Coordinates of C-alpha atoms in Angstrom, one line a residue:
M12 CA 0.0 0.0 0.0
P13 CA 1.5 3.4 -1.0
A14 CA 2.1 6.0 1.7
V15 CA -1.0 8.2 2.3
H16 CA -2.1 11.1 4.5
D17 CA -5.0 10.4 6.9
A18 CA -7.3 13.4 7.5
H19 CA -9.2 12.0 10.4
R20 CA -8.4 9.6 13.1
H21 CA -8.6 9.5 16.9
I22 CA -6.3 9.1 19.9
G23 CA -7.2 8.0 23.4
V24 CA -9.1 5.1 25.1
L25 CA -12.6 5.7 26.4
P26 CA -14.2 3.9 29.3
A27 CA -16.8 1.2 28.7
F28 CA -20.3 2.6 28.4
P29 CA -23.8 1.0 28.3
Y30 CA -24.8 2.2 24.8
Y31 CA -28.4 1.9 23.9
G32 CA -29.4 0.6 27.3
G33 CA -27.2 -2.5 27.1
T34 CA -24.3 -3.6 29.3
P35 CA -21.1 -1.5 29.3
I36 CA -19.0 -2.2 26.2
S37 CA -15.8 -0.9 24.5
P38 CA -16.4 -1.3 20.8
D39 CA -13.4 0.8 19.6
T40 CA -11.1 -2.2 20.0
S41 CA -8.2 -0.6 18.0
A42 CA -8.0 2.6 20.1
V43 CA -4.5 3.8 20.9
A44 CA -3.7 5.2 24.3
T45 CA -0.3 6.8 23.8
V46 CA 1.6 8.8 21.1
A47 CA 4.0 5.8 20.8
E48 CA 1.1 3.5 19.9
L49 CA -0.2 6.0 17.4
M50 CA 3.1 6.3 15.6
A51 CA 3.5 2.5 15.6
K52 CA 0.1 2.1 14.1
M53 CA 0.8 4.8 11.4
D54 CA 4.1 3.0 10.5
Q55 CA 2.3 -0.3 10.2
E56 CA -0.4 1.1 7.9
G57 CA 2.0 3.2 5.8
T58 CA 0.4 6.4 6.9
E59 CA 2.8 9.2 6.3
R60 CA 0.9 12.1 7.9
T61 CA -2.3 12.4 9.9
L62 CA -4.7 14.7 11.6
V63 CA -5.4 13.3 15.0
L64 CA -8.4 14.1 17.2
P65 CA -9.5 13.2 20.7
N66 CA -11.5 10.1 20.8
Y67 CA -15.1 10.8 21.8
G68 CA -18.5 9.0 21.8
V69 CA -19.1 8.5 25.5
P70 CA -21.6 11.1 26.6
V71 CA -19.5 12.4 29.4
P72 CA -17.9 15.6 28.1
D73 CA -14.8 15.5 30.4
H74 CA -13.5 12.4 28.5
A75 CA -13.1 14.1 25.2
F76 CA -11.9 17.4 26.6
E77 CA -9.2 15.7 28.7
L78 CA -7.8 14.0 25.6
N79 CA -7.0 17.4 24.0
E80 CA -3.7 17.4 25.8
L81 CA -2.8 13.9 24.4
A82 CA -3.7 15.0 20.8
L83 CA -1.6 18.1 21.2
E84 CA 1.3 16.1 22.6
A85 CA 1.2 13.9 19.5
A86 CA 1.3 16.9 17.2
Q87 CA 4.2 18.6 19.1
Q88 CA 6.2 15.4 19.5
D89 CA 6.3 14.4 15.8
D90 CA 5.8 16.7 12.7
R91 CA 4.0 13.8 10.9
V92 CA 1.0 14.6 13.1
S93 CA -1.3 17.6 13.2
C94 CA -4.1 17.8 15.7
G95 CA -7.6 18.9 16.1
L96 CA -9.0 20.0 19.5
W97 CA -12.3 18.8 20.8
V98 CA -14.9 21.6 21.5
S99 CA -18.5 21.4 22.3
P100 CA -21.5 23.3 20.8
K101 CA -23.3 23.2 24.2
A102 CA -23.6 26.2 26.5
A103 CA -23.1 23.9 29.5
D104 CA -19.5 23.3 28.2
A105 CA -18.6 27.0 27.9
A106 CA -15.9 26.8 30.6
R107 CA -14.4 23.6 29.1
N108 CA -14.4 25.3 25.6
E109 CA -12.6 28.3 27.1
V110 CA -9.7 26.1 28.1
A111 CA -9.7 24.2 24.7
L112 CA -9.8 27.4 22.6
D113 CA -6.9 28.8 24.5
L114 CA -4.9 26.0 22.9
A115 CA -5.9 27.0 19.4
R116 CA -2.7 29.0 18.9
E117 CA -0.4 26.2 19.9
H118 CA 2.0 24.7 17.4
G119 CA 0.6 21.7 15.6
V120 CA -3.1 22.6 16.0
R121 CA -4.8 22.7 12.6
A122 CA -8.5 22.1 13.5
L123 CA -11.3 22.3 16.0
K124 CA -13.5 19.2 16.2
T125 CA -17.2 19.4 17.2
S126 CA -20.1 17.1 17.0
F127 CA -23.8 17.0 18.0
L128 CA -23.7 13.3 18.9
L129 CA -23.1 14.3 22.6
G130 CA -25.9 16.9 22.5
G131 CA -26.9 20.2 21.1
H132 CA -28.3 21.2 17.7
P133 CA -27.0 23.6 15.0
T134 CA -30.1 25.8 15.2
D135 CA -30.6 25.6 19.0
P136 CA -30.4 29.1 20.5
D137 CA -28.7 27.5 23.5
C138 CA -25.8 26.6 21.2
A139 CA -25.5 29.8 19.3
E140 CA -22.8 31.5 21.4
Q141 CA -20.5 28.5 21.6
L142 CA -20.9 27.7 17.9
D143 CA -20.0 31.3 17.1
R144 CA -16.9 31.2 19.3
I145 CA -15.8 27.9 17.6
F146 CA -16.2 29.1 14.1
T147 CA -14.8 32.6 14.6
T148 CA -11.9 31.3 16.5
A149 CA -11.1 28.9 13.7
A150 CA -11.3 31.7 11.1
S151 CA -9.0 33.9 13.1
H152 CA -6.3 31.2 13.5
D153 CA -6.8 29.8 10.0
L154 CA -8.0 26.5 11.4
V155 CA -10.5 24.0 10.0
V156 CA -13.8 23.2 11.8
H157 CA -14.2 19.4 11.7
V158 CA -17.9 18.5 12.0
H159 CA -19.4 15.0 12.3
T160 CA -22.3 14.1 10.0
S161 CA -24.7 11.2 10.1
P162 CA -28.3 10.5 9.0
G163 CA -31.2 12.1 11.0
A164 CA -31.4 14.3 14.1
A165 CA -28.9 17.1 14.8
S166 CA -26.1 15.6 12.7
D167 CA -28.1 15.3 9.5
I168 CA -26.6 17.3 6.6
D169 CA -29.8 19.3 6.4
Q170 CA -29.0 20.6 9.9
I171 CA -25.2 20.8 9.5
G172 CA -25.8 22.7 6.3
H173 CA -27.0 25.7 8.4
L174 CA -23.4 26.0 9.7
V175 CA -22.0 25.8 6.2
E176 CA -24.4 28.6 5.0
K177 CA -23.6 30.8 8.0
Y178 CA -19.9 30.3 8.4
G179 CA -18.6 28.7 5.2
D180 CA -17.6 32.0 3.5
T181 CA -14.9 32.7 6.1
T182 CA -14.2 29.4 7.9
K183 CA -12.9 26.2 6.4
I184 CA -15.4 23.4 7.3
H185 CA -14.6 19.7 7.0
L186 CA -17.9 17.6 6.8
V187 CA -16.9 14.2 8.0
H188 CA -18.3 11.0 6.4
L189 CA -19.5 12.6 3.1
G190 CA -22.7 13.8 4.7
G191 CA -23.4 10.6 6.6
G192 CA -25.1 7.6 5.1
M193 CA -27.4 7.2 2.1
S194 CA -29.3 10.4 2.5
G195 CA -26.2 12.5 3.2
H196 CA -24.4 11.0 0.1
M197 CA -27.5 11.7 -2.1
K198 CA -27.8 15.3 -0.9
L199 CA -24.1 16.2 -1.1
I200 CA -23.0 14.3 -4.2
G201 CA -26.3 15.0 -5.9
G202 CA -25.6 18.7 -5.9
R203 CA -25.2 20.4 -2.5
L204 CA -21.5 20.0 -2.2
F205 CA -20.8 21.3 -5.7
D206 CA -23.3 24.2 -5.2
W207 CA -21.4 25.2 -2.0
I208 CA -18.1 25.0 -3.7
A209 CA -19.3 27.1 -6.7
S210 CA -20.7 29.7 -4.4
G211 CA -17.4 30.1 -2.6
K212 CA -18.0 28.1 0.5
R213 CA -14.8 26.8 2.0
V214 CA -16.2 23.3 2.4
Y215 CA -14.4 19.9 2.4
T216 CA -15.3 16.3 3.1
D217 CA -13.9 12.8 3.5
T218 CA -15.0 9.4 2.4
S219 CA -14.9 7.5 5.7
W220 CA -18.0 5.4 6.5
T221 CA -19.3 5.9 3.0
I222 CA -21.6 3.3 1.4
G223 CA -19.9 1.4 -1.4
F224 CA -21.4 3.3 -4.4
A225 CA -20.7 6.8 -3.1
P226 CA -16.9 7.2 -3.8
R227 CA -17.4 6.0 -7.4
W228 CA -20.4 8.4 -7.9
L229 CA -18.4 11.2 -6.3
V230 CA -15.5 10.7 -8.7
T231 CA -17.9 10.7 -11.7
E232 CA -19.5 13.9 -10.6
I233 CA -16.2 15.6 -10.0
E234 CA -15.0 14.6 -13.5
K235 CA -18.3 15.7 -15.1
R236 CA -18.6 19.1 -13.2
G237 CA -14.9 20.0 -13.3
I238 CA -14.8 21.1 -9.6
G239 CA -14.4 19.4 -6.3
H240 CA -11.1 17.5 -6.9
D241 CA -9.4 19.7 -4.3
R242 CA -12.1 19.2 -1.6
I243 CA -12.0 15.4 -1.0
L244 CA -9.8 13.7 1.6
F245 CA -8.9 10.2 2.5
A246 CA -9.7 9.4 6.2
S247 CA -9.7 6.2 8.2
D248 CA -11.6 7.5 11.3
C249 CA -9.6 4.9 13.3
P250 CA -10.6 3.3 15.7
W251 CA -14.2 3.7 14.6
G252 CA -13.2 3.0 11.0
D253 CA -10.5 0.8 9.6
H254 CA -7.6 2.1 7.5
E255 CA -7.4 -0.9 5.1
G256 CA -11.1 -0.9 4.3
E257 CA -11.3 2.9 3.8
Y258 CA -8.2 2.9 1.6
A259 CA -9.6 0.0 -0.5
R260 CA -12.9 1.7 -1.1
L261 CA -11.6 5.0 -2.2
S262 CA -8.6 3.7 -4.2
A263 CA -10.9 1.4 -6.1
A264 CA -13.1 4.4 -7.1
V265 CA -10.2 6.5 -8.6
D266 CA -8.6 5.6 -11.9
D267 CA -6.9 8.9 -12.5
P268 CA -3.5 9.1 -10.8
E269 CA -3.6 12.9 -10.5
L270 CA -7.0 12.7 -8.8
A271 CA -5.8 10.0 -6.5
E272 CA -2.8 12.2 -5.6
H273 CA -5.3 15.0 -4.6
F274 CA -7.4 12.7 -2.4
F275 CA -4.7 10.7 -0.7
R276 CA -2.0 13.4 -0.3
R277 CA -2.2 16.9 -1.8
N278 CA -5.5 18.0 -0.3
F279 CA -4.3 17.0 3.1
E280 CA -1.1 19.0 2.6
E281 CA -3.1 22.1 1.6
L282 CA -5.5 21.8 4.6
Y283 CA -3.7 20.3 7.5
A284 CA 0.1 20.3 6.9

């Protein structure tokens, strides 16, 4: 496997949690706990550079915030690593955000990561102040806001799209998972992603978690429309995704070596190096 750049993976081990009312489980079995483990994993995969983010998913905000220091340590220990800091859209996390945003100027920080999986909503007035702080701080430090997308509820691309419309002219926004699932793929690839690019929005996405047809369709639309080649990134989302599978899916969709170079290396270098 050729050396690639991975635009989205996580560091840190989360405690077991009783998801969906079941017994406590730890499904992220390949999570890495230390910088040394991260670097060894990258070497094993052939990952040349990466953007690393705090692991999250347990609905206890302290866990993700506490891992900001570990992500920052990784970025400052090895220049193959850039990092994103976890920030929350919720007003209840304002004090934690203050600490995290103070780190935005640190060497190695290239992104702010937020998600509505742990609460909040893009159009909730209770989230307005923290979202504004996140996006304006990112713009002022030339950082990317990294936003989770998934079908339905607050993470649906219909909802996340409000943030693109409001902040996308001035802030670089990375929509994780190509809009999230069948509906997100249909909406983004079917036109919305290209409309945003054409209108000047600074929007990017990656192909992690995509349904099999989506990368091929995405490549077809990029070639047909003549735009978007510089907005797509390879990402593994380890430990919630797997590097080998994500690489295989995207590489199988791209026949043009120059387009593959954009997806697997050059777009990362422009955005996160």
